[in-house]
Amino acid sequence: MDHTAFGQSTVLGYPRIGANRELKKAVEAYWSGTIDAASLEDTAAGLRAEVWRTLRDARLDAIPSNTFSYYDHVLDTAVAVGAIPERFRRLGLSELDTYFAMARGVDAEPALELTKWFATNYHYLVPEISPDTVFTANPVKPVSEYAEAQSHGITTRPVLVGPATFLLLAKGDDPFARLGDLVDTYARILSALASAGVAWVQLDEPAYVADRTIDEISALHDAYARLGALTDRPKIFVATYFGDLGDALPALLRTPVEAIGLDFVAGPSNLSRLAAAGPLPGKTIVAGLVDGHNVWRTDLRAAITTGTTLTALADHVAVAASCSLLHVPADLDAETRLAPELRERLAFARQKVDEVVLLGAALRDGTGPAPVPLPPAPETWRRTEVRARLAALSPADRQRGDYRARAAAQQERLQLPPLATTTIGSFPQTAELRAARAALRAGTLDADGYAQRMRAEVAHVIRLQEELGLDVLVHGEPERNDMVQYFGEQLDGFAATDHGWVQSYGSRCVRPPIIFGDVARRAPMTVAWSTYAQSLTAKPVKGMLTGPVTILAWSFVRTDQPLAATADQVALALRDECADLEAAGITVVQVDEPALRELLPLRASAQKAYLDWAVGAFRLATSGVADGTQVHTHLCYSEFGEVIGAIDGLDADVTSLEASRSGMEVLGDLAAAGYRRGVGPGVWDIHSPRVPSRGEVTGALRRAVAAVPGRRLWVNPDCGLKTRGYPEVEAALRNLVAAAAEVRAG
Ligand code: GLN
Ligand code: ZN
């Protein structure tokens, strides 16, 4: 067999939204009815062609297709195997509108659930699989994208989520039990691809870099043994990423698949596993040597060393980025305002392709690239005072006083009723606020004018909350473009990009800051807003900060020191901010950690170490305040699983969390984990435009009071209100305050 046919260099996927978010603009225009399906399809075809040409012109010799998506590649795979739930089929919409109905919901039907893709900030739509889901092969999209690329003279390798991972990511009544049926459907898809002339197909199985049972691993083996035994198929490349494959690696190696992709960046132990597996006749190893999940340039010499070791093990070694380049911005060349000493250390998707090509050629020719070692980091990126402070920390710096004493001191100061009412922080980001921010950026509004508008909004939000009768108020966060970017812009050691957009879900894109150096606070970041808000009311106003773990999770983080060290640097800056808020008369501070679960390692063996440093960083940020200052935290999900113990470890006085979907179950779980402090289970699901009735909230609170005494129970929505409109916010908060009063009286 000619294994070199795979090629020498590839990527598993590439940014698909367009350099200027053209896809976002086009799908949103389609949703709002300003363009029709044909015009949306035109834009999409243009974006696909651009990606293929870019990769070809970069001289990548194995180019993927079907990595384009109108919304999400897991949803695309669901459509390819016919897993469209009946509740969407019966809407009788066009194929495209059925697809968007699954992604976004329609009046009559809520969307598929959205959840995060492994340890990234990308979100996929969770397939719904039931025992009577009828899988049917629908290879139209991969086949037509392949043909489309051929028409541009470019031969590609269609990509699909693999059958085992697809079912492991699905929800329903034991989806994984359907693997046999699903593999039959994949067999039909592979046959259709072969008929279309496809030589290689890529099936992604990243679910196997997490802990899997022996049965799940042997099912993976059986699935690929079966697909591999088909005579009518393209060659199969099974791609894995985000970690090491563990025991699934030998299982996969025992199948007839022609190529296996391994991530040597996030899963360096793949190398020793592979060596232990012995010689691999007939196999191609696609080596993920370029970090696809971060923005730093590759250490080419180290990558070549790994690649050379691999060539001794496998018949053929090709080079790839460690995972799809979907998770990094498109092109560094678009950034003209980054400092040169930072820029020269960065590589976005386009630059990573060059690295892959260069490494592929070096392995083929047995020559190393001219070693261009990175220059040492500029002295100005090191902050000796920050390092000295961190070195001098002791456990006492992460420890507050006894909770009982804190609770008593806080109650004396705040005089809150049982079932105190509050919100999570943000109020609606209105069109006027966004316009003011755009005008500030464009230079048509000066800083004073901008601040004036934001202050007017704060005053409005305070008046509204007083009128509604809430107990602990917020300033509403009108000045924040984004809860991480806002802090990134004010801290040393962070850089912002102009065009560094990354898809988060569907048409939503984010521009994560880059943490390149030691983190230091130049000046107070939030104090002026909080004290202004506090000056307008006699009720307590919460100071609002984003926690260290969330700041890391939603940034590109330096890799030259452990994440824990960077988290502690951010924590010190937040600790100083807490102290300044306290000194300015703020009595309640909330430090949000909605991403605490996001950075959780996929393998259980690494989770404790992570949770230890994550909790430690939060405590470093929050434990400097007096007993009488109340610390809140907010977590944004309802299935806590492995992090439930860590929530107690945060030692916040009050924790607000999502509960409206799980119906207060979380309270029992928290109590079982030993949590005995204040808790605010969200009683309004703000992700839905529905206004909860007073009766609904009362019902939820009655269930909550059965599990948590009223003086520890808080009444709040389950997240910030920035995506909602004022009419629903007012109506819902009115019901919430009335329900709290009713249950309090009872
Ligand atoms: N304080 C933030 C807000 O209300 C929290 C957002 C979040 O949890 N993602 O917007
Ligand atoms: Zn939230």
mmCIF file of N, CA, C and O in Angstrom, residues 329-336 338 343-344 346-351:
data_model
loop_
_atom_site.group_PDB
_atom_site.id
_atom_site.type_symbol
_atom_site.label_atom_id
_atom_site.label_comp_id
_atom_site.label_asym_id
_atom_site.label_seq_id
_atom_site.Cartn_x
_atom_site.Cartn_y
_atom_site.Cartn_z
ATOM 1 N N PRO A 329 -7.357 32.331 16.192
ATOM 2 C CA PRO A 329 -7.744 33.314 15.176
ATOM 3 C C PRO A 329 -7.106 32.987 13.824
ATOM 4 O O PRO A 329 -6.121 32.254 13.759
ATOM 5 N N ALA A 330 -7.665 33.586 12.771
ATOM 6 C CA ALA A 330 -7.286 33.193 11.416
ATOM 7 C C ALA A 330 -5.862 33.609 11.031
ATOM 8 O O ALA A 330 -5.079 32.792 10.577
ATOM 9 N N ASP A 331 -5.529 34.874 11.203
ATOM 10 C CA ASP A 331 -4.294 35.323 10.562
ATOM 11 C C ASP A 331 -3.623 36.453 11.341
ATOM 12 O O ASP A 331 -4.189 37.533 11.503
ATOM 13 N N LEU A 332 -2.408 36.205 11.769
ATOM 14 C CA LEU A 332 -1.651 37.205 12.518
ATOM 15 C C LEU A 332 -1.373 38.443 11.674
ATOM 16 O O LEU A 332 -1.231 39.547 12.198
ATOM 17 N N ASP A 333 -1.310 38.264 10.353
ATOM 18 C CA ASP A 333 -1.010 39.400 9.481
ATOM 19 C C ASP A 333 -2.054 40.506 9.598
ATOM 20 O O ASP A 333 -1.793 41.657 9.253
ATOM 21 N N ALA A 334 -3.240 40.167 10.078
ATOM 22 C CA ALA A 334 -4.279 41.189 10.221
ATOM 23 C C ALA A 334 -4.032 42.088 11.436
ATOM 24 O O ALA A 334 -4.655 43.132 11.581
ATOM 25 N N GLU A 335 -3.114 41.678 12.306
ATOM 26 C CA GLU A 335 -2.872 42.451 13.536
ATOM 27 C C GLU A 335 -1.724 43.417 13.306
ATOM 28 O O GLU A 335 -0.573 43.002 13.204
ATOM 29 N N THR A 336 -2.036 44.683 13.225
ATOM 30 C CA THR A 336 -0.972 45.639 12.942
ATOM 31 C C THR A 336 -0.551 46.394 14.197
ATOM 32 O O THR A 336 0.434 47.116 14.180
ATOM 33 N N LEU A 338 -0.028 45.030 17.373
ATOM 34 C CA LEU A 338 0.642 44.287 18.445
ATOM 35 C C LEU A 338 2.103 44.703 18.520
ATOM 36 O O LEU A 338 2.739 44.964 17.496
ATOM 37 N N ARG A 343 4.426 39.988 18.787
ATOM 38 C CA ARG A 343 4.087 39.466 17.470
ATOM 39 C C ARG A 343 5.020 38.372 16.994
ATOM 40 O O ARG A 343 4.596 37.355 16.476
ATOM 41 N N GLU A 344 6.309 38.582 17.199
ATOM 42 C CA GLU A 344 7.277 37.607 16.669
ATOM 43 C C GLU A 344 7.193 36.272 17.396
ATOM 44 O O GLU A 344 7.781 35.293 16.958
ATOM 45 N N LEU A 346 4.153 34.913 18.092
ATOM 46 C CA LEU A 346 2.798 34.388 17.873
ATOM 47 C C LEU A 346 2.657 33.689 16.533
ATOM 48 O O LEU A 346 3.383 33.971 15.573
ATOM 49 N N ALA A 347 1.691 32.770 16.476
ATOM 50 C CA ALA A 347 1.293 32.144 15.217
ATOM 51 C C ALA A 347 -0.209 31.898 15.304
ATOM 52 O O ALA A 347 -0.672 31.258 16.246
ATOM 53 N N PHE A 348 -0.972 32.461 14.385
ATOM 54 C CA PHE A 348 -2.395 32.175 14.306
ATOM 55 C C PHE A 348 -2.578 31.058 13.272
ATOM 56 O O PHE A 348 -1.602 30.480 12.793
ATOM 57 N N ALA A 349 -3.818 30.773 12.889
ATOM 58 C CA ALA A 349 -4.055 29.590 12.044
ATOM 59 C C ALA A 349 -3.172 29.596 10.789
ATOM 60 O O ALA A 349 -2.502 28.612 10.481
ATOM 61 N N ARG A 350 -3.167 30.715 10.086
ATOM 62 C CA ARG A 350 -2.420 30.789 8.834
ATOM 63 C C ARG A 350 -0.928 30.514 9.048
ATOM 64 O O ARG A 350 -0.285 29.831 8.259
ATOM 65 N N GLN A 351 -0.376 31.061 10.139
ATOM 66 C CA GLN A 351 1.046 30.869 10.428
ATOM 67 C C GLN A 351 1.317 29.434 10.897
ATOM 68 O O GLN A 351 2.382 28.883 10.651
#
